[in-house]
Short mmCIF file of C-alpha atoms in Angstrom, two decimals:
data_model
loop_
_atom_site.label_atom_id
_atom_site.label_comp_id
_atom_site.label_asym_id
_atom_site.label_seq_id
_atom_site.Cartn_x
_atom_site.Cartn_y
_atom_site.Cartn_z
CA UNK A 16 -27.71 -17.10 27.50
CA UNK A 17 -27.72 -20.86 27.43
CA UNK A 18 -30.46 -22.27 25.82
CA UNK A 19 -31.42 -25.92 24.76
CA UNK A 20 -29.47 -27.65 21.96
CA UNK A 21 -31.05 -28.23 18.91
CA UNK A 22 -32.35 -31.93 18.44
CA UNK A 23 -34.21 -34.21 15.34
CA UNK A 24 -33.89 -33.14 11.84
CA UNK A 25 -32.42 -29.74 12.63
CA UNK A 26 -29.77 -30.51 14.58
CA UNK A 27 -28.57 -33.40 11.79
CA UNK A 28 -29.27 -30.30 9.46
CA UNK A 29 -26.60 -27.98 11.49
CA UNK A 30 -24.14 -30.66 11.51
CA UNK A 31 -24.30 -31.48 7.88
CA UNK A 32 -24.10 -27.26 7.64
CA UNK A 33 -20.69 -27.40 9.79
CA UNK A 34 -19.39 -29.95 7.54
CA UNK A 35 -20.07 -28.28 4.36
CA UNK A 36 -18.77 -24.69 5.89
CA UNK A 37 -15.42 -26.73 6.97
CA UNK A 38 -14.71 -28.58 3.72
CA UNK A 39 -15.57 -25.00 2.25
CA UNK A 40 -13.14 -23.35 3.94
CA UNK A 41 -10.25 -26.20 3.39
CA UNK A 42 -11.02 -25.86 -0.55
CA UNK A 43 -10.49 -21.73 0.10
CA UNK A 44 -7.28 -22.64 1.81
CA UNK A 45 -6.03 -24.17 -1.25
CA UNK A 46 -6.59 -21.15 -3.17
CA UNK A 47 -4.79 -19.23 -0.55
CA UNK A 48 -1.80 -21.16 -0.95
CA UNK A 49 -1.83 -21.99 -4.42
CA UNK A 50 -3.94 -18.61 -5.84
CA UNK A 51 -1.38 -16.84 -8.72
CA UNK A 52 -2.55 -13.22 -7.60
CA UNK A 53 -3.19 -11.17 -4.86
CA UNK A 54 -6.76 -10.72 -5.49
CA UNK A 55 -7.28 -14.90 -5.68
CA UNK A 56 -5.81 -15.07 -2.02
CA UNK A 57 -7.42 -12.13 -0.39
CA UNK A 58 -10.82 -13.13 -1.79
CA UNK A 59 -10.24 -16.49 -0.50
CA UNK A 60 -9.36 -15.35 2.74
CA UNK A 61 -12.52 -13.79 2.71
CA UNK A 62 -14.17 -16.91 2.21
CA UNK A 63 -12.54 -18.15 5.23
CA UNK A 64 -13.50 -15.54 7.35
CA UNK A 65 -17.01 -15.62 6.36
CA UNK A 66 -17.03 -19.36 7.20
CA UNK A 67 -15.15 -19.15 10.35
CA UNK A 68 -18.25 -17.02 10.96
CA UNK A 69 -20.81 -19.42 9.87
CA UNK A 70 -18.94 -22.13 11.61
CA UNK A 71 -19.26 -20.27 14.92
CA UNK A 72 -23.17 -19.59 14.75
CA UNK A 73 -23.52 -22.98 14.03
CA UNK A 74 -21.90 -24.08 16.99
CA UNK A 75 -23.59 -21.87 18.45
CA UNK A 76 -26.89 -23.62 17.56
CA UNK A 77 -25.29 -27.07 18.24
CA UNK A 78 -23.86 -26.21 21.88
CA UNK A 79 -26.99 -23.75 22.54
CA UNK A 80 -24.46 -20.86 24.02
CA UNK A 81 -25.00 -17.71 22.50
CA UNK A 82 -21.61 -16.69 23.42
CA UNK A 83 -20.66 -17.77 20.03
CA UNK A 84 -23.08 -15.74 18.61
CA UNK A 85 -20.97 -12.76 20.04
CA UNK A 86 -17.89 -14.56 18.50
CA UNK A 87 -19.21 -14.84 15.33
CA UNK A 88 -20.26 -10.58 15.30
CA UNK A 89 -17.05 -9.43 16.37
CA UNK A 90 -15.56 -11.78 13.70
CA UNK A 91 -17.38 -10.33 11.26
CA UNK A 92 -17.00 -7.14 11.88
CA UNK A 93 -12.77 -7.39 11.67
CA UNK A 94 -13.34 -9.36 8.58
CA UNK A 95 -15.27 -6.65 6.89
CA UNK A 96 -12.79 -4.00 7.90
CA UNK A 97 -10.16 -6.13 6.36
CA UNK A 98 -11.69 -6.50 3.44
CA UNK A 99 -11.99 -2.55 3.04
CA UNK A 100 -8.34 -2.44 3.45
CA UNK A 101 -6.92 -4.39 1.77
CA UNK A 102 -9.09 -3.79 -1.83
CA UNK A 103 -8.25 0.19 -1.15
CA UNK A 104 -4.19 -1.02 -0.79
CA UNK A 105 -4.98 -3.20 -4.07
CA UNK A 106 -6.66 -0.45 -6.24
CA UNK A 107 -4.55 2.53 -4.21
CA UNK A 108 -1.33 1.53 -3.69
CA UNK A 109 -1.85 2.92 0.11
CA UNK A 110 -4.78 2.45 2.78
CA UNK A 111 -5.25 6.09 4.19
CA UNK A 112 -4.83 9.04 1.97
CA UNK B 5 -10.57 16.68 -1.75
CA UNK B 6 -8.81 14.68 -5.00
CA UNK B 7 -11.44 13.03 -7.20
CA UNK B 8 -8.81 10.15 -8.32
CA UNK B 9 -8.41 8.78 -4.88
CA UNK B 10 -11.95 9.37 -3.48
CA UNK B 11 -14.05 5.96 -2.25
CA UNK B 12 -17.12 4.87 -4.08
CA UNK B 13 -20.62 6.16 -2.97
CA UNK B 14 -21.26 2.94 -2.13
CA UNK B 15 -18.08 2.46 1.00
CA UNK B 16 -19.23 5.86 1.97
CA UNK B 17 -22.89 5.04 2.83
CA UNK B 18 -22.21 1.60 4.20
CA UNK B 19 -19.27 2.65 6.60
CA UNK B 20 -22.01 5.92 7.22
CA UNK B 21 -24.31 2.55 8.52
CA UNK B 22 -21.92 0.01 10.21
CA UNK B 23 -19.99 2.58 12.16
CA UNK B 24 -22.76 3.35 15.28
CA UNK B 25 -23.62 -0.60 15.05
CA UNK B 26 -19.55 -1.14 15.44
CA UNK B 27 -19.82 1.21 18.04
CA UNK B 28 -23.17 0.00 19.48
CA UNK B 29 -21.41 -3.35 19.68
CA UNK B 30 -18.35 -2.10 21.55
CA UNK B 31 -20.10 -0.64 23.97
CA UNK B 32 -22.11 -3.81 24.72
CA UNK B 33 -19.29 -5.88 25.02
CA UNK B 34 -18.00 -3.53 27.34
CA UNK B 35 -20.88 -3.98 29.83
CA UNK B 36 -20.88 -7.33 29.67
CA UNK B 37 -16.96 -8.10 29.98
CA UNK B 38 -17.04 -9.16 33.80
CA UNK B 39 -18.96 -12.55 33.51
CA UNK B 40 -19.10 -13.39 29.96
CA UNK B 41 -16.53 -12.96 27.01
CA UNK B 42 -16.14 -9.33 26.18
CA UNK B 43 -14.68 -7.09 28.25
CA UNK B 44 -11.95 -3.43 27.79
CA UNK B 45 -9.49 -4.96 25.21
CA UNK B 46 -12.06 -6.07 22.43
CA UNK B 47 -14.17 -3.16 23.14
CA UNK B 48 -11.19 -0.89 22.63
CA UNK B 49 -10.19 -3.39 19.57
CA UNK B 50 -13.67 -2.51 18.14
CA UNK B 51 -14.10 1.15 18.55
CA UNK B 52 -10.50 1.45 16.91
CA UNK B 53 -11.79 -0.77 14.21
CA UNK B 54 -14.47 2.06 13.39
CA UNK B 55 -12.12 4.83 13.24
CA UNK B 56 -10.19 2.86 11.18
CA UNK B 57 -13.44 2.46 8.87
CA UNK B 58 -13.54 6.48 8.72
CA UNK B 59 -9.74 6.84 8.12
CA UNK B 60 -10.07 4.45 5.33
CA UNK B 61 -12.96 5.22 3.69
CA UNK B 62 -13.60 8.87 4.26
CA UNK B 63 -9.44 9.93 4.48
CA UNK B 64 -7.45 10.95 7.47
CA UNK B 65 -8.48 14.91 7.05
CA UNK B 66 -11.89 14.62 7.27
CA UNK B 67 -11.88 12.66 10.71
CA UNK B 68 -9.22 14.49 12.27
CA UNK B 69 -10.50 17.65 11.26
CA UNK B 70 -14.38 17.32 11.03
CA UNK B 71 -14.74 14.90 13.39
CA UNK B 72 -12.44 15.72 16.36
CA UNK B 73 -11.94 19.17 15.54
CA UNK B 74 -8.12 19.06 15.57
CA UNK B 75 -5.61 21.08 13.82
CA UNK B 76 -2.77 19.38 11.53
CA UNK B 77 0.55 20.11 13.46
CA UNK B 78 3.98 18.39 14.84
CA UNK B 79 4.08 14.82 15.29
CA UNK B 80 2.83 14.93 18.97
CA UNK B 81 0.62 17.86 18.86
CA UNK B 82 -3.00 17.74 16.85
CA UNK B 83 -4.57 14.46 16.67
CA UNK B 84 -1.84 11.96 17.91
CA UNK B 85 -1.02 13.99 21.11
CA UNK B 86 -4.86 13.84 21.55
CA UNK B 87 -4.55 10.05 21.59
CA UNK B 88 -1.34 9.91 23.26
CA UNK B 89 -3.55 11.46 26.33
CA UNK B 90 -6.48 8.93 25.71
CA UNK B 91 -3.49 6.37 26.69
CA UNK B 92 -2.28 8.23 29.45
CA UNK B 93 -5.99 8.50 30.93
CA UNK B 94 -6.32 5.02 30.71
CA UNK B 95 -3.44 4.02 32.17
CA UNK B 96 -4.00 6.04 34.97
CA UNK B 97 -7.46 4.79 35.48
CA UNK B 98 -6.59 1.11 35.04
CA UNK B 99 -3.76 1.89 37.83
CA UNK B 100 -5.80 3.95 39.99
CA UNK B 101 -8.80 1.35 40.14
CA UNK B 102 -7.80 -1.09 42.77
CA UNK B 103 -6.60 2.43 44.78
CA UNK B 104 -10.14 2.83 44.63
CA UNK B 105 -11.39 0.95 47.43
CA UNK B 106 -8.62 1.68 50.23
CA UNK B 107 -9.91 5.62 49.70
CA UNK B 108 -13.68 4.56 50.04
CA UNK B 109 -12.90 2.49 53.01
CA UNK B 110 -11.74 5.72 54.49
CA UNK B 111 -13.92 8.11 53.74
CA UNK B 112 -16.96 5.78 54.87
CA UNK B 113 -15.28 5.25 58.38
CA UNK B 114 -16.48 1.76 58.37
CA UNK B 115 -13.29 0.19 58.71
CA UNK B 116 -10.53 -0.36 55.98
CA UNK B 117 -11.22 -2.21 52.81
CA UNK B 118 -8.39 -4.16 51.15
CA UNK B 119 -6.92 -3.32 48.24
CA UNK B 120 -8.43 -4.57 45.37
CA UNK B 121 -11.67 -5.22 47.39
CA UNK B 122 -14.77 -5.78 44.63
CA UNK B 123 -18.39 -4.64 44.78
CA UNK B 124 -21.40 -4.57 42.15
CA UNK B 125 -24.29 -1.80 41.84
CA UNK B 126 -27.34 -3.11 40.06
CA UNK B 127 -29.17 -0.20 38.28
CA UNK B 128 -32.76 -1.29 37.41
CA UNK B 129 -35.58 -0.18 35.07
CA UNK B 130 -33.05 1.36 32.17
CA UNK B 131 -35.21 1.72 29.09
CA UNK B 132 -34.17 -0.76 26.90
CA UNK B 133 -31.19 -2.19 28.42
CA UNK B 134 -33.62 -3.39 31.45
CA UNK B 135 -30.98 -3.79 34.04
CA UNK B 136 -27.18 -2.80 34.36
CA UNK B 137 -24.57 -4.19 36.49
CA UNK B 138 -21.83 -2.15 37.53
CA UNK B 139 -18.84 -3.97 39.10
CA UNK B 140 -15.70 -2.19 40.51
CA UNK B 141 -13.95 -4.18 37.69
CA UNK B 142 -15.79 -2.04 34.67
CA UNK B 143 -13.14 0.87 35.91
CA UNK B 144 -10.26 -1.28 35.13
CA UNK B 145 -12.23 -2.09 31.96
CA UNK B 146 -12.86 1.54 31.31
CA UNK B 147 -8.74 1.79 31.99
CA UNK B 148 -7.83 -1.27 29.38
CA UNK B 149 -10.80 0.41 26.85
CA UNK B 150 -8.56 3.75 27.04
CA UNK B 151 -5.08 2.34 26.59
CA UNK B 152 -6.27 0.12 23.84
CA UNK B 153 -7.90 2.80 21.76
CA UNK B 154 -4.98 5.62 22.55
CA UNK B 155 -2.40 3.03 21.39
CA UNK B 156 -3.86 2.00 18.39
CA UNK B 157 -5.13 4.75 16.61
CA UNK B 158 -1.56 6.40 17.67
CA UNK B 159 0.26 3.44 15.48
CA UNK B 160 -2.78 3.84 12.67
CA UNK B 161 -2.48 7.99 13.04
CA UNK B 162 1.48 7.73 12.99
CA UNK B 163 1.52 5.30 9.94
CA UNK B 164 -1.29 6.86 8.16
CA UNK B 165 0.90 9.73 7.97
CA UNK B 166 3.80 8.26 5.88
#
């Protein structure tokens, strides 16, 4: 699963996108630290994950190994999982009834 | 079934949808854990992550008892002994796999294999999947896949619980 790089205009393209998802995801990480409630930080922790995702597919574009395209899935998959969890402990109280 | 603490129709259809592609995408990562990144643990990380989607969204009665088809009982009967054997399985089969070979060695009389000695079967013309490759490792995969799922969904059963 190794393909070519991308080159040209789309590869500056993908590196400008991994910029933007990184400075993204530092501003996030402010909120996390700084956010007065719960919901603030676990929303921006979502935003992190969802970048850490984007972050990976675009690497995987830059490197051309679609191994980080599996990264990215499984990534997303424990970040949506979290996401259930922890909105059911904020409006529950508990996660499983 | 309490109305107050029941999930919105709109969890219950999407977890209805991402569970078999959670699934889908264990069991891929499965098959292709001997030569790229995958492999038991992540498989067994993901399939635990769907029945943790179900226990969330859907409650811990309806999978234990409409899914799995266990009675409620003691703390290591029902549902948890059932995963307390998953992990015993898997521990046996991750154990037994390098046994594996010194038994085939035997029984093909063509002189003793090593333990721990590998081999590969390639299956061709699958629909779909095209071609599968079946090392000796996937049994210690299969073993890891076991122990990982038995041991966490005994820690999210036994927690759930409280």
């Amino acid at each position: 699963m190794v393909s070519e790089p991308v080159s040209g205009t789309l590869g500056l393209l993908v590196v400008g996108g991994l910029v933007v998802a990184s400075l993204v995801t530092l501003a996030a990480g402010y909120r996390v630290v700084r956010g007065p409630t719960t919901p603030d930080r676990v929303v921006a922790l979502d935003v992190i994950g969802t970048n850490v995702v984007a972050i990976a597919l675009l690497f995987a574009l830059v490197t051309g190994q679609g191994l980080f395209v599996d990264v990215s899935l499984v990534l997303a998959i424990i970040g949506f999982i979290s996401t259930v969890a922890v909105a059911r402990y904020v409006t529950e109280g508990d996660i499983i009834e | 079934m309490s109305s107050e603490t029941d999930t919105t129709v709109i969890a219950r259809t999407v977890v209805r949808v991402v569970v078999p592609i959670i699934l889908l995408t264990a069991v891929a990562l499965l098959l292709q854990g001997h030569n790229l990144p995958g492999g038991g643990f992540i498989a067994g990380v993901l399939t635990v992550t769907a029945f943790a989607l179900v226990y969330i969204v859907f409650g811990r009665e309806f999978l234990q008892r409409s899914l799995l088809h266990v009675e409620e009982d003691g703390f290591l009967g029902g549902a948890i002994g059932e995963y307390g054997r998953t992990f015993t399985f898997g521990l046996a089969l991750a154990a037994s796999a390098g046994v594996g070979s010194i038994v085939l060695g035997e029984l093909l009389d063509d002189g003793q294999f090593e333990f721990l000695t590998q081999g590969v079967v390639f299956v061709y013309h699958v629909p779909v999947y095209h071609e599968i490759e079946i090392p000796t490792a996937l049994f210690f995969d299969l073993g890891v896949y076991f122990v990982v799922v038995g041991a966490l969904l005994t820690i999210l059963a036994v927690v759930g619980r409280e």
